[in-house]
Amino acid sequence: MMREDYVMSSALTARRPRGLLSATLRMMLAAAALGAAIGLMPFGFSQAQAAEPTHLRVSSNAFGSTQSVSLNLNKSMIIDLPIDVQEVIVSQPAVANTILRSKRRAVLQAVGAGDTNIFFLDASGRTIVVLDVSTTGSNNAGGANVAAVLRDTYAKVMPNSDIQVESVALVDGQGNTTNRIVLSGNAGSADDAEKAVSIAAQFAGAADNVTSVINVAGAQQVMLKVTVAEVNRSLAKQFGIDLTGKFSSGGLSTTLVSTQPLGGASNLFTDNGLDLGLTVGGLTIDAQIRAMEQRGAARTLAEPLLTAISGQSADFFAGGEFPVPTSITDGTVSVGYKEFGVSLNFTPTIKSNGSIGLVVDTTSSELSAEGSITVGSSTLPGIKKRTAKTSVEIGAGQTLAIGGLIEEKTRTQIHRLPGLGDIPILGSLFRSRDFIRSQSELVILVTPYLAKPTNKKPELPTDRMQFANDAEAIFLGHIETMYGVGPAGTRGSYDGSVGFLLD
């Protein structure tokens, strides 16, 4: 090939008048001839060396290999081979055509959009080289081989998946080309399958041009266990003295009222107290002493479990509703309902690295006297709520705290009568003191598991529940039967997995 180029250059030079060739041109031709002579050294080519996008040279070291070639429609490429060609086989002549210029040089032409294979055979029937040709329309940047690029991308980004790509370029009447892509094979996770479709949509122009029939391997169901644990401690104290005095003498009557206002702790206590009275002649003194203390402790534990397919959302709610007046029209009260209880909403996604991505929204609420209001003769309760909403990624069987709270509140109030309340010792008769302290510790944990169904009938919490008979209820005060206890403890208790075997 190099020798032919040199001969053509020499012939071209011979036709020109010698006087028109400058010294610089002679030097350039001499350098080209020297380069061509050096190129005649045997096996001096690298494997599939592409000097230009329109020229492919196959060295003897690449004998029998497969080379990928990309061409725009109506474009051509020169193929130089290391030995003589005896036969050329084109699988799809409507996509590409081959013209032999000599036994070692062929011209490849892209005549239609699509993919094809071209086999070059020698006189012994051996394969010299196989060209994997992909042709695309001119509106595709650089004439990239969409299928080949996608396969290489998937192999790098998702090595645990085996995704096959088929690409078809459709040309409309205006010459515009639209790629239609079909994805098949196996994906290591649903996350990989979604990534494959998203990447292919960038080449196809829109997600509607991508069809996915990818099979997802491995477990695809996730069971999420959420633990809401809380401890509340409270202490409230109240001390106050109300004095009422009345003096009557003849037609003169005088009354002294010293009633202390109720502070923040008043809604925690009932109207209990101690009343004292003294009457001396026309003087009457009444005293009401309020000295109260209240301690409280509450433990809240909620553990909702919910299972969903990877990529799909699931909801769980266990609780109730209570009525709340919303408006009054012509004496008619409209009522709405508010939910309280335990709710869980989550969306799991199994990642290719084995971890699980979670979008979690969980709430634990209960009716509470704190924050309640009284409207007319009706008392509307308040709601105490614990909520966490976040996105995390952890491994199967691992536990992560997604929310936590340590809260301590202390409040004290003193109400007193001006002047008299400042008198040492005796001033206590004209003062009222409230003290409130509350402590709260809260933590919310999530633990995902890979789950699969079981063929065994699961044990239900009601299987071992048995009510006590009349004799046990009357003489022993039992609600349920206490003897005949199994390894899990008292009848009615529960131990084991519900409906799923966990990996």
Short mmCIF file of C-alpha atoms in Angstrom, two decimals:
data_model
loop_
_atom_site.label_atom_id
_atom_site.label_comp_id
_atom_site.label_asym_id
_atom_site.label_seq_id
_atom_site.Cartn_x
_atom_site.Cartn_y
_atom_site.Cartn_z
CA MET A 1 0.00 0.00 0.00
CA MET A 2 2.73 2.43 0.89
CA ARG A 3 4.57 1.57 -2.32
CA GLU A 4 1.43 2.37 -4.36
CA ASP A 5 1.08 5.74 -2.63
CA TYR A 6 4.69 6.52 -3.44
CA VAL A 7 4.31 5.55 -7.09
CA MET A 8 1.22 7.72 -7.45
CA SER A 9 3.01 10.66 -5.91
CA SER A 10 5.98 10.18 -8.23
CA ALA A 11 3.71 10.00 -11.25
CA LEU A 12 1.91 13.14 -10.22
CA THR A 13 5.21 14.89 -9.85
CA ALA A 14 6.36 13.77 -13.29
CA ARG A 15 3.38 15.39 -15.02
CA ARG A 16 4.14 18.85 -13.59
CA PRO A 17 6.65 21.12 -15.34
CA ARG A 18 9.95 20.77 -13.60
CA GLY A 19 10.42 24.52 -13.49
CA LEU A 20 7.32 25.06 -11.37
CA LEU A 21 8.55 22.92 -8.50
CA SER A 22 10.25 24.94 -5.86
CA ALA A 23 13.04 23.65 -3.71
CA THR A 24 10.65 23.47 -0.75
CA LEU A 25 8.24 21.24 -2.68
CA ARG A 26 11.07 18.95 -3.69
CA MET A 27 12.07 18.59 -0.06
CA MET A 28 8.48 17.75 0.95
CA LEU A 29 8.21 15.07 -1.73
CA ALA A 30 11.53 13.60 -0.71
CA ALA A 31 10.40 13.44 2.93
CA ALA A 32 7.16 11.74 1.89
CA ALA A 33 9.09 9.20 -0.19
CA LEU A 34 11.42 8.53 2.76
CA GLY A 35 8.46 7.99 5.08
CA ALA A 36 6.87 5.62 2.59
CA ALA A 37 10.11 3.68 2.29
CA ILE A 38 10.34 3.33 6.06
CA GLY A 39 6.72 2.15 6.10
CA LEU A 40 7.70 -0.78 3.85
CA MET A 41 9.47 -2.41 6.81
CA PRO A 42 7.57 -5.65 7.56
CA PHE A 43 4.91 -5.67 10.28
CA GLY A 44 5.48 -2.08 11.27
CA PHE A 45 1.81 -1.37 12.02
CA SER A 46 0.06 -1.39 15.36
CA GLN A 47 -3.13 -3.40 15.85
CA ALA A 48 -6.16 -1.56 14.40
CA GLN A 49 -4.22 1.71 14.18
CA ALA A 50 -6.57 4.43 12.92
CA ALA A 51 -4.54 7.32 11.52
CA GLU A 52 -7.74 9.10 10.48
CA PRO A 53 -11.43 8.42 11.09
CA THR A 54 -11.72 7.53 7.39
CA HIS A 55 -8.81 5.09 7.25
CA LEU A 56 -8.39 1.78 9.10
CA ARG A 57 -5.16 -0.25 8.84
CA VAL A 58 -5.14 -3.80 10.14
CA SER A 59 -1.73 -5.21 11.01
CA SER A 60 -0.71 -8.84 10.85
CA ASN A 61 -0.77 -8.94 14.65
CA ALA A 62 -4.53 -8.37 14.48
CA PHE A 63 -5.11 -11.37 12.18
CA GLY A 64 -8.49 -12.97 13.02
CA SER A 65 -9.60 -10.19 15.38
CA THR A 66 -12.87 -8.25 15.49
CA GLN A 67 -12.77 -4.48 15.04
CA SER A 68 -15.56 -1.99 15.79
CA VAL A 69 -16.25 0.61 13.11
CA SER A 70 -18.65 3.57 13.23
CA LEU A 71 -19.76 5.51 10.16
CA ASN A 72 -22.22 8.25 9.39
CA LEU A 73 -24.73 7.60 6.63
CA ASN A 74 -23.36 8.14 3.12
CA LYS A 75 -19.76 8.15 4.42
CA SER A 76 -16.88 5.87 3.42
CA MET A 77 -13.78 4.38 5.00
CA ILE A 78 -10.65 2.80 3.49
CA ILE A 79 -9.69 -0.60 4.92
CA ASP A 80 -6.10 -1.87 4.42
CA LEU A 81 -5.47 -5.58 5.13
CA PRO A 82 -2.20 -7.41 5.88
CA ILE A 83 -2.68 -10.26 3.32
CA ASP A 84 -4.62 -10.91 0.12
CA VAL A 85 -8.40 -11.20 0.38
CA GLN A 86 -10.18 -14.03 -1.39
CA GLU A 87 -13.78 -13.52 -0.21
CA VAL A 88 -15.84 -10.77 1.48
CA ILE A 89 -19.13 -11.53 3.28
CA VAL A 90 -21.52 -8.70 4.28
CA SER A 91 -24.39 -9.82 6.55
CA GLN A 92 -26.57 -6.76 5.90
CA PRO A 93 -25.85 -5.22 2.45
CA ALA A 94 -28.62 -2.63 3.07
CA VAL A 95 -26.58 -1.19 5.92
CA ALA A 96 -23.03 -1.22 4.49
CA ASN A 97 -21.35 -2.13 1.23
CA THR A 98 -17.76 -3.13 0.46
CA ILE A 99 -15.82 -2.44 -2.75
CA LEU A 100 -12.45 -4.17 -3.29
CA ARG A 101 -9.96 -1.80 -4.93
CA SER A 102 -7.22 -4.40 -4.71
CA LYS A 103 -6.60 -7.69 -2.91
CA ARG A 104 -5.42 -5.79 0.17
CA ARG A 105 -7.53 -2.64 0.04
CA ALA A 106 -11.29 -2.26 0.38
CA VAL A 107 -13.64 0.72 0.56
CA LEU A 108 -16.43 0.52 3.14
CA GLN A 109 -19.58 2.55 2.42
CA ALA A 110 -22.47 3.28 4.82
CA VAL A 111 -25.68 3.04 2.80
CA GLY A 112 -28.29 2.64 5.59
CA ALA A 113 -28.74 3.04 9.31
CA GLY A 114 -28.20 -0.02 11.50
CA ASP A 115 -25.60 -2.65 12.45
CA THR A 116 -23.88 -5.32 10.38
CA ASN A 117 -20.85 -7.63 10.26
CA ILE A 118 -18.30 -7.88 7.43
CA PHE A 119 -15.98 -10.92 7.13
CA PHE A 120 -12.72 -10.81 5.15
CA LEU A 121 -11.43 -14.31 4.27
CA ASP A 122 -8.13 -15.41 2.70
CA ALA A 123 -7.57 -18.11 0.06
CA SER A 124 -7.55 -20.84 2.76
CA GLY A 125 -10.90 -19.70 4.17
CA ARG A 126 -9.34 -18.24 7.30
CA THR A 127 -10.79 -15.06 8.78
CA ILE A 128 -8.46 -12.12 8.26
CA VAL A 129 -10.60 -9.67 10.22
CA VAL A 130 -14.24 -9.15 11.21
CA LEU A 131 -15.62 -5.62 11.14
CA ASP A 132 -18.50 -4.87 13.53
CA VAL A 133 -20.02 -1.93 11.67
CA SER A 134 -22.57 0.49 13.06
CA THR A 135 -24.02 3.27 10.93
CA THR A 136 -26.00 6.22 12.28
CA GLY A 137 -27.71 9.30 10.93
CA SER A 138 -25.98 12.64 10.58
CA ASN A 139 -27.93 14.15 13.51
CA ASN A 140 -26.12 11.86 15.96
CA ALA A 141 -23.07 13.61 17.32
CA GLY A 142 -19.95 12.15 15.84
CA GLY A 143 -21.83 9.16 14.37
CA ALA A 144 -21.38 7.28 17.63
CA ASN A 145 -22.19 3.60 17.79
CA VAL A 146 -25.07 3.81 20.25
CA ALA A 147 -25.30 0.12 21.04
CA ALA A 148 -21.55 -0.28 21.46
CA VAL A 149 -21.24 2.85 23.60
CA LEU A 150 -24.09 1.72 25.84
CA ARG A 151 -22.64 -1.75 26.28
CA ASP A 152 -19.27 -0.30 27.25
CA THR A 153 -20.92 2.15 29.63
CA TYR A 154 -22.95 -0.55 31.35
CA ALA A 155 -19.89 -2.76 31.72
CA LYS A 156 -18.03 0.06 33.50
CA VAL A 157 -20.84 1.50 35.60
CA MET A 158 -22.64 -1.76 36.47
CA PRO A 159 -20.09 -4.60 36.42
CA ASN A 160 -22.44 -6.94 38.31
CA SER A 161 -25.09 -6.74 35.58
CA ASP A 162 -25.21 -8.29 32.11
CA ILE A 163 -27.35 -5.92 30.03
CA GLN A 164 -27.76 -6.44 26.29
CA VAL A 165 -28.47 -3.53 23.94
CA GLU A 166 -30.19 -3.51 20.56
CA SER A 167 -30.36 -0.20 18.70
CA VAL A 168 -32.36 0.61 15.58
CA ALA A 169 -32.14 4.00 13.84
CA LEU A 170 -35.34 5.12 12.13
CA VAL A 171 -35.09 7.81 9.45
CA ASP A 172 -38.15 9.94 8.66
CA GLY A 173 -38.99 11.76 5.44
CA GLN A 174 -36.94 14.83 6.42
CA GLY A 175 -33.82 12.74 6.97
CA ASN A 176 -34.00 12.96 10.78
CA THR A 177 -32.91 9.84 12.63
CA THR A 178 -34.49 8.56 15.84
CA ASN A 179 -32.82 5.82 17.86
CA ARG A 180 -35.02 3.06 19.25
CA ILE A 181 -33.26 1.09 21.98
CA VAL A 182 -34.24 -2.27 23.48
CA LEU A 183 -32.57 -3.37 26.72
CA SER A 184 -32.50 -7.00 27.78
CA GLY A 185 -30.40 -9.34 29.88
CA ASN A 186 -29.99 -9.44 33.66
CA ALA A 187 -29.49 -6.69 36.21
CA GLY A 188 -28.02 -7.22 39.65
CA SER A 189 -30.66 -4.99 41.25
CA ALA A 190 -33.67 -2.86 40.43
CA ASP A 191 -31.46 0.18 40.93
CA ASP A 192 -29.18 -1.01 38.09
CA ALA A 193 -32.20 -1.57 35.83
CA GLU A 194 -33.43 1.98 36.46
CA LYS A 195 -29.97 3.39 35.81
CA ALA A 196 -29.73 1.46 32.53
CA VAL A 197 -33.02 2.92 31.29
CA SER A 198 -32.03 6.43 32.39
CA ILE A 199 -28.68 6.22 30.56
CA ALA A 200 -30.25 4.81 27.40
CA ALA A 201 -32.83 7.61 27.37
CA GLN A 202 -29.99 10.12 26.92
CA PHE A 203 -29.00 8.42 23.65
CA ALA A 204 -32.55 7.77 22.46
CA GLY A 205 -33.67 11.35 23.04
CA ALA A 206 -36.55 10.38 25.37
CA ALA A 207 -37.54 7.61 27.76
CA ASP A 208 -40.40 6.65 25.41
CA ASN A 209 -37.82 5.49 22.86
CA VAL A 210 -36.37 2.94 25.31
CA THR A 211 -37.97 -0.46 25.94
CA SER A 212 -36.69 -2.46 28.90
CA VAL A 213 -37.19 -6.20 29.32
CA ILE A 214 -34.38 -6.54 31.85
CA ASN A 215 -34.66 -9.32 34.40
CA VAL A 216 -33.75 -8.34 37.95
CA ALA A 217 -31.88 -11.03 39.87
CA GLY A 218 -31.77 -11.56 43.63
CA ALA A 219 -34.14 -10.65 46.45
CA GLN A 220 -36.33 -7.66 45.67
CA GLN A 221 -38.53 -7.46 48.77
CA VAL A 222 -37.50 -5.36 51.75
CA MET A 223 -39.03 -5.61 55.22
CA LEU A 224 -38.49 -2.51 57.36
CA LYS A 225 -38.67 -2.58 61.13
CA VAL A 226 -39.06 0.83 62.78
CA THR A 227 -38.65 1.22 66.53
CA VAL A 228 -40.00 4.30 68.32
CA ALA A 229 -38.87 4.22 71.97
CA GLU A 230 -39.64 7.03 74.42
CA VAL A 231 -39.54 7.62 78.17
CA ASN A 232 -41.23 10.63 79.79
CA ARG A 233 -40.76 11.72 83.39
CA SER A 234 -42.62 14.61 84.99
CA LEU A 235 -42.73 16.30 88.37
CA ALA A 236 -45.23 19.00 89.37
CA LYS A 237 -45.58 20.77 92.69
CA GLN A 238 -48.05 23.39 93.83
CA PHE A 239 -48.31 25.28 97.11
CA GLY A 240 -50.62 28.19 97.83
CA ILE A 241 -52.86 29.68 100.52
CA ASP A 242 -56.08 31.58 99.83
CA LEU A 243 -57.30 33.84 102.65
CA THR A 244 -60.79 35.32 102.99
CA GLY A 245 -61.68 37.58 105.94
CA LYS A 246 -64.94 39.28 106.91
CA PHE A 247 -65.62 41.72 109.76
CA SER A 248 -69.08 42.94 110.68
CA SER A 249 -69.88 45.53 113.34
CA GLY A 250 -73.28 47.09 113.43
CA GLY A 251 -74.05 48.43 110.00
CA LEU A 252 -70.36 48.21 108.86
CA SER A 253 -69.19 45.17 106.88
CA THR A 254 -65.65 44.68 105.49
CA THR A 255 -64.37 41.79 103.40
CA LEU A 256 -60.73 40.87 102.58
CA VAL A 257 -60.11 38.50 99.67
CA SER A 258 -56.63 37.10 98.96
CA THR A 259 -57.10 34.38 96.31
CA GLN A 260 -53.91 33.47 94.45
CA PRO A 261 -54.16 32.83 90.70
CA LEU A 262 -53.62 29.31 89.46
CA GLY A 263 -50.31 28.71 87.69
CA GLY A 264 -49.10 26.27 85.05
CA ALA A 265 -49.50 23.25 87.32
CA SER A 266 -53.14 23.91 88.05
CA ASN A 267 -54.33 21.86 85.04
CA LEU A 268 -52.47 18.80 86.38
CA PHE A 269 -54.33 18.67 89.71
CA THR A 270 -57.92 18.28 90.76
CA ASP A 271 -59.61 20.85 92.93
CA ASN A 272 -58.42 19.25 96.17
CA GLY A 273 -57.23 21.14 99.22
CA LEU A 274 -57.68 21.88 102.91
CA ASP A 275 -60.16 24.45 104.24
CA LEU A 276 -59.77 26.13 107.66
CA GLY A 277 -62.15 28.62 109.28
CA LEU A 278 -62.12 30.78 112.41
CA THR A 279 -64.92 32.98 113.80
CA VAL A 280 -64.38 35.41 116.68
CA GLY A 281 -67.32 37.71 117.31
CA GLY A 282 -67.90 39.68 114.18
CA LEU A 283 -64.58 38.52 112.59
CA THR A 284 -64.60 35.51 110.28
CA ILE A 285 -61.42 34.14 108.62
CA ASP A 286 -61.42 31.35 106.02
CA ALA A 287 -58.22 29.76 104.61
CA GLN A 288 -57.78 27.26 101.79
CA ILE A 289 -54.44 25.52 101.57
CA ARG A 290 -53.30 23.96 98.26
CA ALA A 291 -50.24 21.75 98.69
CA MET A 292 -49.94 19.10 96.03
CA GLU A 293 -47.26 17.08 94.27
CA GLN A 294 -47.55 14.84 91.24
CA ARG A 295 -44.97 12.51 89.71
CA GLY A 296 -45.45 10.75 86.42
CA ALA A 297 -43.58 8.36 84.18
CA ALA A 298 -44.56 7.05 80.76
CA ARG A 299 -42.93 4.50 78.48
CA THR A 300 -43.83 4.35 74.79
CA LEU A 301 -42.65 1.59 72.45
CA ALA A 302 -43.93 1.15 68.91
CA GLU A 303 -42.42 -1.29 66.39
CA PRO A 304 -44.28 -1.24 63.06
CA LEU A 305 -43.09 -3.68 60.35
CA LEU A 306 -43.84 -3.29 56.67
CA THR A 307 -42.67 -5.08 53.50
CA ALA A 308 -42.46 -3.66 49.98
CA ILE A 309 -40.87 -4.43 46.62
CA SER A 310 -37.74 -2.50 45.77
CA GLY A 311 -38.69 0.83 44.23
CA GLN A 312 -42.33 0.68 45.37
CA SER A 313 -43.93 2.58 48.28
CA ALA A 314 -45.89 0.97 51.11
CA ASP A 315 -48.08 2.42 53.88
CA PHE A 316 -48.99 1.10 57.32
CA PHE A 317 -51.34 2.61 59.92
CA ALA A 318 -52.60 1.27 63.25
CA GLY A 319 -54.68 3.65 65.32
CA GLY A 320 -57.94 5.54 65.20
CA GLU A 321 -59.67 8.85 64.66
CA PHE A 322 -61.37 11.34 66.98
CA PRO A 323 -63.92 14.01 66.04
CA VAL A 324 -62.97 17.67 65.95
CA PRO A 325 -65.52 20.46 65.34
CA THR A 326 -64.52 22.50 62.33
CA SER A 327 -67.32 25.05 61.86
CA ILE A 328 -70.82 26.01 62.99
CA THR A 329 -73.44 27.04 60.43
CA ASP A 330 -77.00 27.87 61.49
CA GLY A 331 -76.57 25.94 64.70
CA THR A 332 -75.19 22.89 62.86
CA VAL A 333 -71.74 21.78 63.91
CA SER A 334 -69.47 20.36 61.18
CA VAL A 335 -67.09 17.70 62.40
CA GLY A 336 -63.78 16.55 60.98
CA TYR A 337 -61.65 13.65 62.09
CA LYS A 338 -57.99 13.56 63.10
CA GLU A 339 -55.92 10.41 63.10
CA PHE A 340 -53.79 9.17 65.96
CA GLY A 341 -51.74 6.01 66.29
CA VAL A 342 -48.72 4.53 64.52
CA SER A 343 -48.14 5.12 60.80
CA LEU A 344 -45.28 4.15 58.51
CA ASN A 345 -44.58 4.99 54.89
CA PHE A 346 -41.36 3.94 53.20
CA THR A 347 -39.87 3.34 49.77
CA PRO A 348 -36.93 0.89 49.60
CA THR A 349 -34.37 0.65 46.81
CA ILE A 350 -31.88 -2.21 46.69
CA LYS A 351 -28.54 -0.88 45.43
CA SER A 352 -26.07 -2.74 43.24
CA ASN A 353 -23.53 -2.82 46.10
CA GLY A 354 -25.99 -4.72 48.33
CA SER A 355 -27.03 -1.78 50.51
CA ILE A 356 -30.63 -0.60 50.81
CA GLY A 357 -31.73 2.98 50.22
CA LEU A 358 -34.74 4.04 52.29
CA VAL A 359 -37.13 6.98 52.13
CA VAL A 360 -38.84 6.77 55.52
CA ASP A 361 -41.78 8.70 56.98
CA THR A 362 -42.95 7.41 60.36
CA THR A 363 -45.25 8.92 63.01
CA SER A 364 -46.32 7.80 66.47
CA SER A 365 -49.09 9.86 68.08
CA GLU A 366 -51.47 9.56 71.03
CA LEU A 367 -54.21 11.54 72.70
CA SER A 368 -53.02 13.70 75.55
CA ALA A 369 -54.54 16.04 78.15
CA GLU A 370 -51.67 18.42 77.47
CA GLY A 371 -52.75 20.96 74.91
CA SER A 372 -56.44 20.12 75.25
CA ILE A 373 -59.02 22.90 75.00
CA THR A 374 -62.59 23.28 76.22
CA VAL A 375 -65.21 24.70 73.86
CA GLY A 376 -68.55 25.13 75.57
CA SER A 377 -69.31 21.87 77.29
CA SER A 378 -66.92 19.85 75.12
CA THR A 379 -63.26 19.19 75.79
CA LEU A 380 -61.06 18.56 72.77
CA PRO A 381 -57.97 16.50 73.54
CA GLY A 382 -54.51 17.35 72.31
CA ILE A 383 -52.24 15.04 70.34
CA LYS A 384 -48.73 14.13 71.34
CA LYS A 385 -46.82 13.24 68.19
CA ARG A 386 -43.34 11.92 67.29
CA THR A 387 -42.43 12.16 63.61
CA ALA A 388 -39.33 11.38 61.54
CA LYS A 389 -38.97 11.77 57.77
CA THR A 390 -35.63 11.22 56.06
CA SER A 391 -33.65 9.34 53.39
CA VAL A 392 -30.85 6.96 54.42
CA GLU A 393 -28.79 4.10 52.98
CA ILE A 394 -27.69 1.14 55.13
CA GLY A 395 -26.95 -2.55 54.77
CA ALA A 396 -29.48 -5.35 55.24
CA GLY A 397 -29.85 -6.25 58.93
CA GLN A 398 -28.09 -3.12 60.12
CA THR A 399 -29.75 -0.60 62.44
CA LEU A 400 -29.53 3.16 62.12
CA ALA A 401 -30.94 5.86 64.38
CA ILE A 402 -32.78 8.33 62.15
CA GLY A 403 -34.10 10.52 64.97
CA GLY A 404 -33.44 11.25 68.62
CA LEU A 405 -34.40 13.72 71.29
CA ILE A 406 -33.24 14.49 74.83
CA GLU A 407 -35.42 17.23 76.27
CA GLU A 408 -35.64 18.69 79.76
CA LYS A 409 -37.97 21.53 80.70
CA THR A 410 -38.17 23.26 84.08
CA ARG A 411 -40.65 25.99 84.92
CA THR A 412 -41.49 27.74 88.18
CA GLN A 413 -44.05 30.45 88.90
CA ILE A 414 -44.72 32.50 92.03
CA HIS A 415 -47.86 34.57 92.41
CA ARG A 416 -48.10 36.91 95.38
CA LEU A 417 -49.98 39.84 96.77
CA PRO A 418 -47.87 43.02 96.43
CA GLY A 419 -46.32 44.08 99.70
CA LEU A 420 -47.80 41.38 101.89
CA GLY A 421 -46.24 38.62 99.80
CA ASP A 422 -42.74 40.01 100.47
CA ILE A 423 -42.99 39.73 104.28
CA PRO A 424 -40.69 36.98 105.58
CA ILE A 425 -42.47 33.89 106.90
CA LEU A 426 -45.90 35.54 107.01
CA GLY A 427 -45.59 36.37 103.32
CA SER A 428 -46.14 32.66 102.51
CA LEU A 429 -49.79 33.21 103.38
CA PHE A 430 -50.07 35.55 100.40
CA ARG A 431 -48.03 33.58 97.86
CA SER A 432 -48.69 30.68 95.46
CA ARG A 433 -45.83 28.64 93.98
CA ASP A 434 -45.94 26.26 91.00
CA PHE A 435 -43.03 24.06 89.92
CA ILE A 436 -43.00 21.82 86.82
CA ARG A 437 -40.16 19.68 85.47
CA SER A 438 -40.41 17.27 82.55
CA GLN A 439 -37.78 15.04 80.96
CA SER A 440 -38.14 13.23 77.67
CA GLU A 441 -35.83 10.75 75.93
CA LEU A 442 -36.80 9.62 72.43
CA VAL A 443 -35.05 7.56 69.74
CA ILE A 444 -36.30 6.28 66.37
CA LEU A 445 -34.46 3.33 64.79
CA VAL A 446 -34.81 1.66 61.38
CA THR A 447 -33.64 -1.83 60.42
CA PRO A 448 -34.20 -3.16 56.86
CA TYR A 449 -34.14 -6.85 55.95
CA LEU A 450 -34.16 -8.68 52.63
CA ALA A 451 -37.30 -10.80 52.78
CA LYS A 452 -38.80 -13.68 50.87
CA PRO A 453 -42.07 -15.60 51.32
CA THR A 454 -42.18 -18.86 53.23
CA ASN A 455 -44.09 -22.05 52.47
CA LYS A 456 -44.61 -22.74 56.16
CA LYS A 457 -47.72 -21.51 57.92
CA PRO A 458 -46.60 -18.68 60.20
CA GLU A 459 -47.48 -18.63 63.88
CA LEU A 460 -49.98 -15.91 64.72
CA PRO A 461 -50.14 -13.95 68.00
CA THR A 462 -53.65 -15.34 68.55
CA ASP A 463 -52.68 -19.02 68.20
CA ARG A 464 -51.76 -19.49 71.86
CA MET A 465 -54.36 -17.11 73.31
CA GLN A 466 -56.92 -18.87 75.52
CA PHE A 467 -59.31 -17.14 77.89
CA ALA A 468 -59.55 -18.38 81.47
CA ASN A 469 -62.57 -20.37 82.52
CA ASP A 470 -64.97 -19.25 85.23
CA ALA A 471 -63.12 -21.00 88.05
CA GLU A 472 -59.77 -19.44 87.12
CA ALA A 473 -61.32 -16.04 86.69
CA ILE A 474 -63.22 -16.14 90.03
CA PHE A 475 -60.70 -17.81 92.33
CA LEU A 476 -57.38 -16.77 90.70
CA GLY A 477 -58.40 -13.55 89.01
CA HIS A 478 -56.94 -14.63 85.69
CA ILE A 479 -58.05 -13.23 82.39
CA GLU A 480 -56.28 -15.88 80.33
CA THR A 481 -55.05 -19.35 81.12
CA MET A 482 -51.68 -19.23 82.86
CA TYR A 483 -50.60 -22.88 82.93
CA GLY A 484 -49.56 -25.00 80.00
CA VAL A 485 -46.91 -22.41 79.26
CA GLY A 486 -44.71 -22.90 76.21
CA PRO A 487 -41.03 -21.91 75.76
CA ALA A 488 -42.03 -18.41 74.69
CA GLY A 489 -43.66 -17.64 78.03
CA THR A 490 -47.26 -16.98 79.02
CA ARG A 491 -50.06 -17.85 76.64
CA GLY A 492 -50.82 -14.97 74.38
CA SER A 493 -47.17 -13.91 74.10
CA TYR A 494 -45.51 -14.09 70.72
CA ASP A 495 -42.06 -14.91 69.45
CA GLY A 496 -40.95 -15.49 65.86
CA SER A 497 -41.07 -14.10 62.31
CA VAL A 498 -44.40 -13.17 60.80
CA GLY A 499 -44.86 -14.40 57.26
CA PHE A 500 -41.25 -14.06 56.06
CA LEU A 501 -37.92 -15.78 56.24
CA LEU A 502 -35.16 -13.23 56.65
CA ASP A 503 -31.79 -13.49 54.90
#
